[in-house]
Short mmCIF file of C-alpha atoms in Angstrom, two decimals:
data_model
loop_
_atom_site.label_atom_id
_atom_site.label_comp_id
_atom_site.label_asym_id
_atom_site.label_seq_id
_atom_site.Cartn_x
_atom_site.Cartn_y
_atom_site.Cartn_z
CA MET A 1 -53.94 39.33 -12.90
CA SER A 2 -51.25 38.12 -10.53
CA PHE A 3 -49.05 35.07 -10.87
CA MET A 4 -50.90 33.34 -8.03
CA SER A 5 -54.42 32.03 -8.38
CA SER A 6 -56.93 33.43 -5.95
CA ASN A 7 -58.82 30.15 -5.79
CA THR A 8 -56.06 27.88 -4.52
CA SER A 9 -52.95 28.07 -2.43
CA ALA A 10 -49.60 26.31 -2.26
CA PRO A 11 -50.06 24.75 1.17
CA ALA A 12 -53.31 23.18 0.03
CA THR A 13 -51.64 21.64 -2.98
CA ALA A 14 -48.71 19.95 -1.31
CA PRO A 15 -50.68 17.56 0.93
CA SER A 16 -52.62 16.28 -2.09
CA VAL A 17 -49.43 15.19 -3.79
CA ALA A 18 -47.98 13.81 -0.62
CA SER A 19 -51.06 11.85 0.22
CA GLY A 20 -51.10 10.42 -3.29
CA ALA A 21 -47.60 9.12 -2.80
CA ALA A 22 -48.38 7.79 0.63
CA SER A 23 -51.41 5.89 -0.58
CA GLY A 24 -49.43 3.98 -3.15
CA ALA A 25 -50.45 6.05 -6.20
CA PRO A 26 -47.96 5.89 -9.04
CA ASP A 27 -45.11 8.35 -8.80
CA HIS A 28 -45.25 10.52 -11.90
CA SER A 29 -42.09 12.49 -11.08
CA SER A 30 -39.95 9.79 -12.66
CA ARG A 31 -41.82 10.08 -15.96
CA ARG A 32 -41.82 13.87 -16.25
CA TRP A 33 -38.59 13.90 -18.22
CA TRP A 34 -39.91 11.23 -20.57
CA THR A 35 -42.95 13.45 -21.06
CA LEU A 36 -40.60 16.29 -21.97
CA SER A 37 -38.95 14.06 -24.59
CA VAL A 38 -42.32 13.27 -26.18
CA VAL A 39 -43.43 16.91 -26.14
CA ALA A 40 -40.09 18.07 -27.54
CA LEU A 41 -40.35 15.54 -30.37
CA ALA A 42 -43.82 16.78 -31.30
CA GLN A 43 -42.72 20.41 -31.14
CA LEU A 44 -39.70 19.67 -33.32
CA MET A 45 -41.93 18.03 -35.91
CA VAL A 46 -44.20 21.08 -36.12
CA VAL A 47 -41.41 23.66 -36.15
CA LEU A 48 -39.10 21.95 -38.65
CA ASP A 49 -42.02 21.36 -41.01
CA SER A 50 -42.12 25.11 -41.68
CA THR A 51 -38.68 24.97 -43.33
CA VAL A 52 -38.08 21.34 -44.35
CA VAL A 53 -40.66 21.66 -47.16
CA ASN A 54 -39.01 24.85 -48.47
CA ILE A 55 -35.92 22.88 -49.46
CA ALA A 56 -38.06 20.31 -51.27
CA LEU A 57 -40.17 22.86 -53.14
CA PRO A 58 -38.11 23.07 -56.38
CA ALA A 59 -38.06 19.27 -56.74
CA ALA A 60 -41.79 19.02 -55.97
CA GLN A 61 -42.52 21.70 -58.57
CA ALA A 62 -40.53 19.84 -61.22
CA ASP A 63 -42.27 16.55 -60.36
CA LEU A 64 -45.87 17.81 -60.20
CA GLY A 65 -45.51 20.55 -62.81
CA PHE A 66 -47.10 23.53 -61.05
CA SER A 67 -46.19 27.11 -61.90
CA ASP A 68 -44.02 29.60 -60.02
CA ALA A 69 -47.13 31.63 -59.22
CA ASP A 70 -48.78 28.59 -57.61
CA ARG A 71 -45.67 27.54 -55.69
CA GLN A 72 -46.33 29.86 -52.78
CA TRP A 73 -49.56 28.02 -51.92
CA VAL A 74 -47.62 24.99 -50.71
CA ILE A 75 -46.29 27.24 -47.95
CA THR A 76 -49.26 29.57 -47.57
CA ALA A 77 -51.84 26.77 -47.19
CA TYR A 78 -49.99 25.50 -44.14
CA SER A 79 -49.46 28.91 -42.55
CA LEU A 80 -53.08 29.99 -43.11
CA ALA A 81 -54.56 26.91 -41.45
CA PHE A 82 -51.96 26.88 -38.68
CA GLY A 83 -52.16 30.58 -37.85
CA SER A 84 -55.93 30.92 -37.98
CA LEU A 85 -56.73 27.82 -35.87
CA LEU A 86 -54.13 28.09 -33.11
CA LEU A 87 -56.38 29.62 -30.46
CA LEU A 88 -59.11 27.10 -31.26
CA GLY A 89 -56.58 24.28 -30.99
CA GLY A 90 -55.37 25.53 -27.64
CA ARG A 91 -58.89 25.83 -26.28
CA LEU A 92 -59.84 22.36 -27.52
CA SER A 93 -56.95 20.94 -25.50
CA ASP A 94 -58.47 22.58 -22.40
CA LEU A 95 -61.91 21.14 -23.17
CA MET A 96 -61.06 17.64 -24.47
CA GLY A 97 -58.14 16.78 -22.21
CA ARG A 98 -54.52 17.31 -23.17
CA LYS A 99 -53.45 13.69 -23.60
CA ARG A 100 -56.35 12.93 -25.94
CA THR A 101 -55.88 16.15 -27.91
CA PHE A 102 -52.12 15.60 -28.12
CA ILE A 103 -52.53 12.10 -29.58
CA ILE A 104 -55.24 13.23 -32.02
CA GLY A 105 -52.96 16.04 -33.18
CA LEU A 106 -50.05 13.66 -33.72
CA ILE A 107 -52.12 11.13 -35.67
CA GLY A 108 -53.77 13.81 -37.78
CA PHE A 109 -50.44 15.46 -38.58
CA ALA A 110 -48.99 12.08 -39.60
CA VAL A 111 -51.94 11.26 -41.87
CA ALA A 112 -51.77 14.70 -43.50
CA SER A 113 -48.02 14.29 -44.04
CA ALA A 114 -48.52 10.89 -45.65
CA LEU A 115 -51.15 12.35 -47.99
CA GLY A 116 -48.78 15.14 -48.96
CA GLY A 117 -45.91 12.76 -49.56
CA ALA A 118 -48.09 10.57 -51.81
CA ALA A 119 -49.66 13.53 -53.65
CA ASP A 120 -49.74 13.12 -57.43
CA THR A 121 -51.41 16.48 -58.10
CA PHE A 122 -50.79 20.04 -57.00
CA GLY A 123 -54.27 20.31 -55.47
CA LEU A 124 -53.77 17.25 -53.27
CA LEU A 125 -50.41 18.56 -52.07
CA VAL A 126 -51.90 21.93 -51.12
CA GLY A 127 -54.86 20.26 -49.42
CA ALA A 128 -52.52 18.01 -47.42
CA ARG A 129 -50.46 21.03 -46.37
CA ALA A 130 -53.62 22.81 -45.16
CA LEU A 131 -54.57 19.68 -43.20
CA GLN A 132 -51.08 19.61 -41.71
CA GLY A 133 -51.54 23.20 -40.60
CA ALA A 134 -54.91 22.43 -38.99
CA PHE A 135 -53.55 19.51 -36.95
CA GLY A 136 -50.39 21.49 -36.22
CA ALA A 137 -52.60 24.18 -34.70
CA LEU A 138 -54.08 21.49 -32.45
CA LEU A 139 -50.72 19.93 -31.60
CA ALA A 140 -48.42 22.90 -30.95
CA PRO A 141 -50.35 24.64 -28.14
CA THR A 142 -51.28 21.29 -26.60
CA ALA A 143 -47.61 20.33 -26.41
CA LEU A 144 -46.76 23.54 -24.59
CA ALA A 145 -49.78 23.15 -22.30
CA VAL A 146 -48.68 19.61 -21.40
CA LEU A 147 -45.28 21.01 -20.50
CA THR A 148 -46.81 23.85 -18.49
CA THR A 149 -48.99 21.57 -16.37
CA THR A 150 -46.42 18.77 -16.00
CA PHE A 151 -43.46 20.81 -14.73
CA THR A 152 -44.55 22.87 -11.74
CA ILE A 153 -41.40 22.78 -9.58
CA PRO A 154 -39.53 25.98 -10.53
CA LYS A 155 -36.08 24.45 -11.12
CA GLU A 156 -37.44 21.56 -13.17
CA ARG A 157 -39.76 23.94 -15.02
CA ALA A 158 -36.78 26.10 -15.93
CA ARG A 159 -34.84 23.13 -17.35
CA ALA A 160 -37.87 21.88 -19.28
CA PHE A 161 -38.60 25.27 -20.81
CA GLY A 162 -34.93 25.64 -21.65
CA VAL A 163 -35.15 22.51 -23.79
CA PHE A 164 -38.51 23.50 -25.28
CA GLY A 165 -37.39 27.04 -26.04
CA ALA A 166 -34.21 25.77 -27.70
CA ILE A 167 -36.27 23.51 -29.96
CA ALA A 168 -38.68 26.33 -30.80
CA GLY A 169 -35.76 28.52 -31.81
CA ALA A 170 -33.61 25.91 -33.56
CA GLY A 171 -36.28 23.80 -35.27
CA GLY A 172 -36.21 25.92 -38.41
CA ALA A 173 -32.48 25.40 -38.87
CA VAL A 174 -32.86 21.66 -38.22
CA GLY A 175 -35.51 21.65 -40.96
CA LEU A 176 -33.07 23.20 -43.42
CA LEU A 177 -30.46 20.53 -42.70
CA LEU A 178 -32.92 17.64 -42.74
CA GLY A 179 -34.57 18.94 -45.90
CA GLY A 180 -31.24 19.12 -47.66
CA VAL A 181 -30.26 15.58 -46.66
CA LEU A 182 -33.61 14.06 -47.62
CA THR A 183 -33.92 15.93 -50.92
CA GLU A 184 -30.38 15.13 -52.08
CA ASN A 185 -30.28 11.50 -50.94
CA PHE A 186 -33.89 10.40 -51.41
CA ASN A 187 -36.53 12.67 -52.98
CA TRP A 188 -38.77 15.56 -52.00
CA ARG A 189 -41.58 13.29 -50.77
CA TRP A 190 -39.48 12.13 -47.82
CA ASN A 191 -39.60 15.66 -46.43
CA LEU A 192 -43.24 14.87 -45.65
CA TYR A 193 -42.98 11.11 -45.01
CA ILE A 194 -40.42 11.71 -42.24
CA ASN A 195 -43.21 13.17 -40.08
CA VAL A 196 -44.99 9.81 -40.06
CA PHE A 197 -42.07 8.10 -38.33
CA ILE A 198 -41.62 10.96 -35.84
CA ALA A 199 -45.35 10.92 -35.04
CA ILE A 200 -45.43 7.15 -34.47
CA ILE A 201 -42.67 7.41 -31.88
CA ALA A 202 -44.37 10.40 -30.26
CA VAL A 203 -47.79 8.66 -30.10
CA ILE A 204 -46.29 5.62 -28.38
CA GLY A 205 -44.48 7.90 -25.94
CA ALA A 206 -47.62 9.95 -25.30
CA MET A 207 -49.70 6.85 -24.54
CA ILE A 208 -47.13 5.69 -22.00
CA PHE A 209 -45.87 8.87 -20.37
CA VAL A 210 -48.35 11.75 -20.81
CA VAL A 211 -50.97 11.80 -18.06
CA ASN A 212 -54.46 13.29 -17.90
CA ALA A 213 -55.64 15.51 -15.11
CA LYS A 214 -58.94 14.81 -13.41
CA ARG A 215 -61.36 17.59 -14.27
CA VAL A 216 -62.39 19.77 -11.34
CA GLY A 217 -65.82 21.41 -11.58
CA PRO A 218 -68.23 21.50 -14.52
CA ARG A 219 -67.02 21.02 -18.08
CA PRO A 220 -66.43 24.44 -19.67
CA LYS A 221 -68.11 25.32 -22.97
CA LEU A 222 -66.57 26.43 -26.23
CA ASP A 223 -67.01 30.08 -27.12
CA VAL A 224 -68.30 29.54 -30.68
CA PRO A 225 -68.75 33.22 -31.67
CA GLY A 226 -65.33 34.10 -30.24
CA THR A 227 -63.76 31.15 -32.07
CA ILE A 228 -65.25 32.22 -35.40
CA LEU A 229 -64.23 35.85 -34.91
CA VAL A 230 -60.62 35.22 -33.91
CA SER A 231 -60.09 32.45 -36.50
CA ALA A 232 -61.37 34.74 -39.25
CA ALA A 233 -59.23 37.59 -37.91
CA LEU A 234 -56.05 35.51 -37.83
CA PHE A 235 -56.80 34.04 -41.26
CA SER A 236 -57.19 37.55 -42.68
CA LEU A 237 -54.01 38.72 -40.96
CA VAL A 238 -51.83 35.86 -42.22
CA TYR A 239 -53.38 35.98 -45.70
CA GLY A 240 -52.91 39.74 -45.87
CA PHE A 241 -49.21 39.48 -45.13
CA SER A 242 -48.83 36.51 -47.49
CA ASN A 243 -50.51 38.49 -50.24
CA ALA A 244 -48.22 41.44 -49.55
CA GLU A 245 -45.27 39.11 -50.09
CA SER A 246 -46.56 37.89 -53.45
CA ASP A 247 -48.51 40.87 -54.86
CA GLY A 248 -46.90 43.79 -53.04
CA TRP A 249 -48.11 46.41 -50.59
CA ASP A 250 -49.99 48.34 -53.26
CA SER A 251 -52.45 45.47 -53.75
CA PRO A 252 -56.03 46.34 -52.65
CA LEU A 253 -56.44 42.70 -51.59
CA THR A 254 -53.53 43.04 -49.14
CA TRP A 255 -54.97 46.06 -47.38
CA GLY A 256 -58.50 44.69 -47.58
CA TYR A 257 -57.56 41.57 -45.64
CA LEU A 258 -55.42 43.48 -43.13
CA ALA A 259 -58.26 45.95 -42.51
CA ALA A 260 -60.73 43.09 -42.10
CA SER A 261 -58.36 41.47 -39.61
CA ALA A 262 -58.16 44.64 -37.53
CA ILE A 263 -61.96 45.03 -37.46
CA LEU A 264 -62.52 41.37 -36.55
CA LEU A 265 -59.93 41.55 -33.75
CA VAL A 266 -61.67 44.61 -32.26
CA VAL A 267 -65.02 42.82 -32.38
CA PHE A 268 -63.42 39.74 -30.84
CA VAL A 269 -62.04 41.76 -27.91
CA LEU A 270 -65.43 43.40 -27.33
CA TRP A 271 -67.10 39.99 -27.36
CA GLN A 272 -64.57 38.53 -24.91
CA MET A 273 -65.47 41.30 -22.47
CA ARG A 274 -69.07 40.05 -22.25
CA ALA A 275 -68.87 36.35 -23.17
CA LYS A 276 -69.93 33.94 -20.40
CA HIS A 277 -67.32 31.37 -21.47
CA PRO A 278 -64.63 33.46 -23.22
CA LEU A 279 -62.24 31.73 -25.58
CA LEU A 280 -59.37 33.93 -24.38
CA PRO A 281 -59.97 35.75 -21.07
CA LEU A 282 -58.46 39.19 -21.53
CA SER A 283 -56.75 38.95 -18.15
CA ILE A 284 -54.33 36.45 -19.72
CA VAL A 285 -52.95 38.87 -22.30
CA LEU A 286 -53.41 42.05 -20.24
CA ASP A 287 -51.11 40.77 -17.51
CA ARG A 288 -48.03 42.95 -17.93
CA ASN A 289 -45.43 40.19 -17.86
CA ARG A 290 -47.36 37.86 -20.13
CA GLY A 291 -48.04 40.70 -22.56
CA ALA A 292 -44.32 41.47 -22.60
CA ALA A 293 -43.56 37.80 -23.23
CA TYR A 294 -46.02 37.49 -26.12
CA SER A 295 -44.70 40.66 -27.77
CA SER A 296 -41.11 39.44 -27.34
CA VAL A 297 -41.90 36.13 -29.05
CA LEU A 298 -43.61 38.02 -31.90
CA ILE A 299 -40.69 40.41 -32.44
CA ALA A 300 -38.09 37.65 -32.19
CA GLY A 301 -40.09 35.62 -34.72
CA ALA A 302 -40.11 38.53 -37.16
CA GLY A 303 -36.36 39.11 -36.72
CA MET A 304 -35.39 35.44 -36.91
CA PHE A 305 -37.01 35.10 -40.32
CA GLY A 306 -34.24 37.22 -41.80
CA ILE A 307 -31.62 34.82 -40.48
CA PHE A 308 -33.02 31.64 -42.01
CA LEU A 309 -34.37 33.06 -45.24
CA PHE A 310 -31.68 35.49 -46.35
CA VAL A 311 -28.66 33.64 -44.98
CA THR A 312 -29.96 30.55 -46.81
CA TYR A 313 -30.29 32.57 -50.02
CA TYR A 314 -26.83 34.03 -49.51
CA LEU A 315 -25.11 30.71 -48.85
CA GLN A 316 -26.72 28.94 -51.80
CA ALA A 317 -27.01 31.69 -54.43
CA SER A 318 -23.98 33.87 -53.57
CA LEU A 319 -21.48 31.34 -52.20
CA GLY A 320 -22.72 28.28 -54.13
CA TYR A 321 -23.44 26.01 -51.16
CA SER A 322 -25.48 22.84 -51.64
CA PRO A 323 -28.65 22.32 -49.53
CA ILE A 324 -26.77 19.96 -47.20
CA GLN A 325 -23.86 22.39 -46.81
CA THR A 326 -26.34 25.14 -46.06
CA GLY A 327 -28.03 23.08 -43.37
CA LEU A 328 -24.68 22.13 -41.82
CA SER A 329 -23.73 25.80 -41.76
CA PHE A 330 -26.52 26.44 -39.24
CA LEU A 331 -25.44 23.66 -36.83
CA PRO A 332 -23.07 25.88 -34.77
CA MET A 333 -25.91 28.35 -34.33
CA ILE A 334 -28.16 25.54 -33.06
CA ALA A 335 -25.47 24.38 -30.63
CA MET A 336 -25.03 27.92 -29.30
CA LEU A 337 -28.81 28.33 -28.98
CA VAL A 338 -29.11 25.13 -26.94
CA LEU A 339 -26.20 26.16 -24.71
CA ALA A 340 -27.63 29.64 -24.17
CA ALA A 341 -31.10 28.25 -23.44
CA GLN A 342 -29.74 26.01 -20.68
CA LEU A 343 -27.58 28.74 -19.16
CA SER A 344 -30.44 31.21 -19.35
CA THR A 345 -33.12 29.07 -17.72
CA ASN A 346 -30.92 27.46 -15.07
CA ILE A 347 -28.66 30.35 -14.09
CA PHE A 348 -29.44 33.73 -15.61
CA VAL A 349 -33.25 33.95 -15.53
CA PRO A 350 -33.55 32.84 -11.87
CA ARG A 351 -30.89 35.40 -10.96
CA PHE A 352 -31.74 38.34 -13.24
CA GLY A 353 -35.27 37.67 -14.49
CA PRO A 354 -36.76 38.18 -17.96
CA LYS A 355 -36.55 41.97 -17.56
CA ILE A 356 -32.78 41.66 -17.96
CA MET A 357 -32.42 38.50 -20.05
CA VAL A 358 -34.94 39.23 -22.81
CA PRO A 359 -33.64 42.77 -23.57
CA PHE A 360 -30.10 41.36 -23.39
CA GLY A 361 -31.01 38.70 -25.97
CA MET A 362 -32.72 41.29 -28.17
CA ALA A 363 -29.64 43.52 -28.05
CA LEU A 364 -27.45 40.57 -29.03
CA GLY A 365 -29.84 39.82 -31.88
CA ALA A 366 -29.45 43.38 -33.16
CA ILE A 367 -25.66 43.09 -32.99
CA GLY A 368 -25.72 39.78 -34.88
CA MET A 369 -27.92 41.25 -37.59
CA VAL A 370 -25.66 44.28 -38.02
CA TYR A 371 -22.69 41.89 -38.30
CA LEU A 372 -24.47 40.09 -41.17
CA THR A 373 -24.77 43.33 -43.16
CA HIS A 374 -21.04 43.16 -43.90
CA LEU A 375 -21.32 39.93 -45.91
CA GLY A 376 -20.12 40.19 -49.50
CA LEU A 377 -19.41 38.01 -52.51
CA ASP A 378 -15.87 37.35 -51.27
CA SER A 379 -16.80 36.59 -47.65
CA THR A 380 -15.81 33.30 -46.03
CA TYR A 381 -17.85 31.13 -43.70
CA ALA A 382 -15.39 30.92 -40.79
CA ALA A 383 -14.52 34.61 -40.65
CA ASP A 384 -17.75 36.28 -41.77
CA VAL A 385 -20.77 33.97 -41.46
CA LEU A 386 -20.03 31.85 -38.38
CA PRO A 387 -19.51 34.69 -35.82
CA PRO A 388 -22.89 36.40 -36.39
CA LEU A 389 -24.67 33.04 -36.42
CA LEU A 390 -23.14 32.22 -33.03
CA ILE A 391 -24.19 35.62 -31.69
CA LEU A 392 -27.73 35.15 -32.98
CA GLY A 393 -27.90 31.64 -31.54
CA PHE A 394 -27.01 32.96 -28.09
CA ALA A 395 -29.52 35.76 -28.57
CA MET A 396 -32.42 33.42 -29.34
CA GLY A 397 -31.39 31.11 -26.49
CA SER A 398 -31.71 34.08 -24.16
CA ILE A 399 -35.04 35.33 -25.54
CA MET A 400 -37.22 32.29 -26.24
CA PRO A 401 -37.08 30.14 -23.06
CA ALA A 402 -37.52 33.13 -20.72
CA SER A 403 -40.38 34.54 -22.81
CA MET A 404 -42.17 31.20 -23.22
CA GLN A 405 -41.86 30.37 -19.54
CA THR A 406 -43.20 33.76 -18.48
CA ALA A 407 -46.00 33.64 -21.06
CA THR A 408 -47.56 30.55 -19.44
CA LEU A 409 -46.65 31.18 -15.79
CA GLY A 410 -49.54 31.69 -13.40
CA VAL A 411 -52.32 30.86 -15.88
CA ASP A 412 -55.25 28.90 -14.46
CA ARG A 413 -55.09 25.25 -15.57
CA GLU A 414 -58.48 25.68 -17.30
CA PHE A 415 -56.88 28.11 -19.77
CA ALA A 416 -53.35 26.67 -20.03
CA GLY A 417 -54.02 25.48 -23.57
CA VAL A 418 -55.25 28.79 -24.95
CA ALA A 419 -52.47 30.69 -23.14
CA SER A 420 -49.96 28.33 -24.76
CA ALA A 421 -51.65 28.91 -28.11
CA MET A 422 -50.98 32.64 -27.72
CA VAL A 423 -47.25 31.85 -27.70
CA ASN A 424 -47.53 29.97 -30.99
CA THR A 425 -49.82 32.64 -32.43
CA SER A 426 -47.33 35.36 -31.55
CA GLN A 427 -44.52 33.43 -33.22
CA GLN A 428 -46.63 32.70 -36.31
CA VAL A 429 -47.81 36.31 -36.70
CA GLY A 430 -44.24 37.52 -36.18
CA GLY A 431 -43.02 35.19 -38.90
CA SER A 432 -45.75 36.37 -41.28
CA ILE A 433 -44.89 40.01 -40.64
CA GLY A 434 -41.18 39.30 -41.09
CA THR A 435 -41.82 37.37 -44.30
CA ALA A 436 -43.85 40.11 -45.91
CA LEU A 437 -41.86 43.13 -44.75
CA LEU A 438 -38.33 41.82 -45.23
CA ASN A 439 -39.08 40.20 -48.60
CA THR A 440 -40.68 43.39 -49.88
CA LEU A 441 -37.85 45.59 -48.59
CA ALA A 442 -35.22 43.27 -50.04
CA ALA A 443 -36.93 43.11 -53.44
CA THR A 444 -37.22 46.91 -53.57
CA ALA A 445 -33.57 47.33 -52.59
CA ALA A 446 -32.45 44.90 -55.29
CA ALA A 447 -34.52 46.69 -57.95
CA ASP A 448 -33.15 50.10 -56.93
CA TYR A 449 -29.59 48.78 -57.00
CA LEU A 450 -30.01 47.34 -60.49
CA ALA A 451 -31.57 50.58 -61.74
CA ALA A 452 -28.60 52.54 -60.43
CA HIS A 453 -25.97 50.17 -61.91
CA LEU A 454 -26.95 49.73 -65.55
CA PRO A 455 -26.19 47.78 -67.68
CA THR A 456 -27.16 44.68 -65.73
CA THR A 457 -24.50 41.98 -65.81
CA ALA A 458 -24.16 38.74 -63.86
CA SER A 459 -21.79 40.37 -61.37
CA VAL A 460 -24.10 43.37 -60.91
CA ALA A 461 -27.06 41.04 -60.32
CA ALA A 462 -25.05 39.10 -57.71
CA GLU A 463 -24.06 42.33 -55.96
CA ALA A 464 -27.68 43.52 -56.04
CA ALA A 465 -28.77 40.33 -54.29
CA VAL A 466 -26.16 40.75 -51.54
CA HIS A 467 -27.17 44.40 -51.15
CA SER A 468 -30.83 43.39 -50.77
CA TYR A 469 -29.91 40.89 -48.06
CA ALA A 470 -28.01 43.61 -46.19
CA VAL A 471 -31.07 45.86 -46.25
CA ALA A 472 -33.14 43.02 -44.78
CA TYR A 473 -30.53 42.48 -42.05
CA TRP A 474 -30.61 46.17 -41.13
CA TRP A 475 -34.37 46.01 -40.75
CA GLY A 476 -34.02 42.79 -38.75
CA ALA A 477 -31.60 44.61 -36.47
CA GLY A 478 -34.24 47.30 -36.08
CA PHE A 479 -36.81 44.69 -35.04
CA PHE A 480 -34.49 43.36 -32.35
CA ALA A 481 -33.53 46.85 -31.15
CA PHE A 482 -37.20 47.77 -30.81
CA GLY A 483 -37.79 44.50 -28.96
CA ALA A 484 -34.97 45.31 -26.53
CA ILE A 485 -36.51 48.66 -25.64
CA LEU A 486 -40.07 47.36 -25.45
CA SER A 487 -39.24 44.33 -23.30
CA ALA A 488 -37.10 46.42 -20.94
CA LEU A 489 -40.05 48.76 -20.42
CA LEU A 490 -42.81 46.14 -20.14
CA PHE A 491 -41.36 43.36 -17.98
CA LYS A 492 -41.78 43.98 -14.27
CA ARG A 493 -38.63 44.36 -12.25
CA ARG A 494 -39.62 41.50 -9.92
CA ALA A 495 -40.92 39.23 -12.66
CA HIS A 496 -38.28 36.61 -11.99
CA SER A 497 -39.34 36.00 -8.40
CA ALA A 498 -42.07 33.60 -9.51
CA LEU A 499 -39.64 31.83 -11.82
CA SER A 500 -37.03 31.25 -9.14
CA SER A 501 -39.21 30.78 -6.05
CA ASN A 502 -38.89 27.62 -4.01
CA HIS A 503 -42.67 27.33 -4.05
CA THR A 504 -44.66 25.89 -6.88
CA PRO A 505 -46.66 28.43 -8.89
CA VAL A 506 -50.16 27.51 -7.82
CA ALA A 507 -52.11 28.43 -10.91
CA THR A 508 -49.95 26.08 -12.94
CA ASP A 509 -50.04 23.37 -10.28
CA ALA A 510 -53.80 23.31 -10.08
CA GLU A 511 -53.99 19.60 -10.90
CA PRO A 512 -52.27 17.78 -8.03
CA VAL A 513 -53.92 14.41 -8.65
CA LEU A 514 -52.98 12.89 -12.01
CA ALA A 515 -54.50 9.82 -13.56
CA HIS A 516 -54.15 7.94 -16.82
#
């Protein structure tokens, strides 16, 4: 499938826009950047929610009195609902209209957050987190689809995706900082209540600035069998990796769910080949550049997990940082990520393309991870922690915007939502894989270290923890190194031509007439 749609052409699109302006139709170019602000706010809310609750978990456990074994379900309930419903959420945005779906997602996420914040039992908290995940699965791909169909001029598209990619990469670190501030100065419930205020602002902005496209042609139908198959497959995949994290890789339940996921995915692909109204046309993912972009987002998601999780553990448990100090420690990384994202999308990607920039970012990520392996109990922030965080920030700023922009470029407007959902799905699956693998490897390394350094004292236990983090960093470096090789091989040499062309990519600009 090429970047250009075979059904429309650029010359045919331009007069429609021009005539709209000439006839006195409202000029939507002035509101595009306000639309970006609204979309970015919604994306930030979804992304930071994956980490902001982690900081609040110990306080919530003490307040509601649930066990250590049950604690994981506060996180798992969200990830299961979010990961399994992403493709459905993306497709619903194509069918229902993106403005309507976007607002429904915001309101639903706010209501679920309020329920979680007011929860007086463990069951209600877990149920609210699952509801958050469901509406997050509706909101996240819709936000990216709105961005994809709003910004069609290549230079503006590059700037917009630079901002969006920076938020996607930095939201987790923002969540750590915000979670620390709210937990220390208020209480754990405000880690959920904060979403209500963000959503209210975003809903108002969406009602004013986000526009709906007039539907062209008959209303498409939902692929119900495909939806059931892929939702069950993704649920099994995420649950399998979550179970591996809690019960280990020798658990029959872990391999049972992973095997079920593989079988369901195969059946889903076979069904998509013959479905009249496929949920996910295979041409979207089989396009070489988009496939490279999706795989890059997945690998980067798996590698990034090691940064947030194990550096957080290290700063708090090994160096004695408070939650707020830990969050502040990630701010330079966020600043570097934002800087790199803007440089990448405005200068480097148009000049070099994703075939150069994504492998370059992956290689930097591997270097940053290797740097982290040298951390010890006597390390200092300025000399030992800050440099690798800056390197990793620049790495993610080089990987995410280029990959996300390429992943949605050239997709027919009818499937912009589900194509956007594939980006979120890749990131979610990558995070699940990273969670399970790195946690298991780190736990095994710590146990082996303790067994080899008997008797166990406090200092030996502290050294074992640092050693386990180093093992996780080495594996994270391996993820990034593999991503560098894979992306260099998969991305086409001329992939950047569509990103830097002076002409609007037609498949993305398939809705020239916009109306409220």
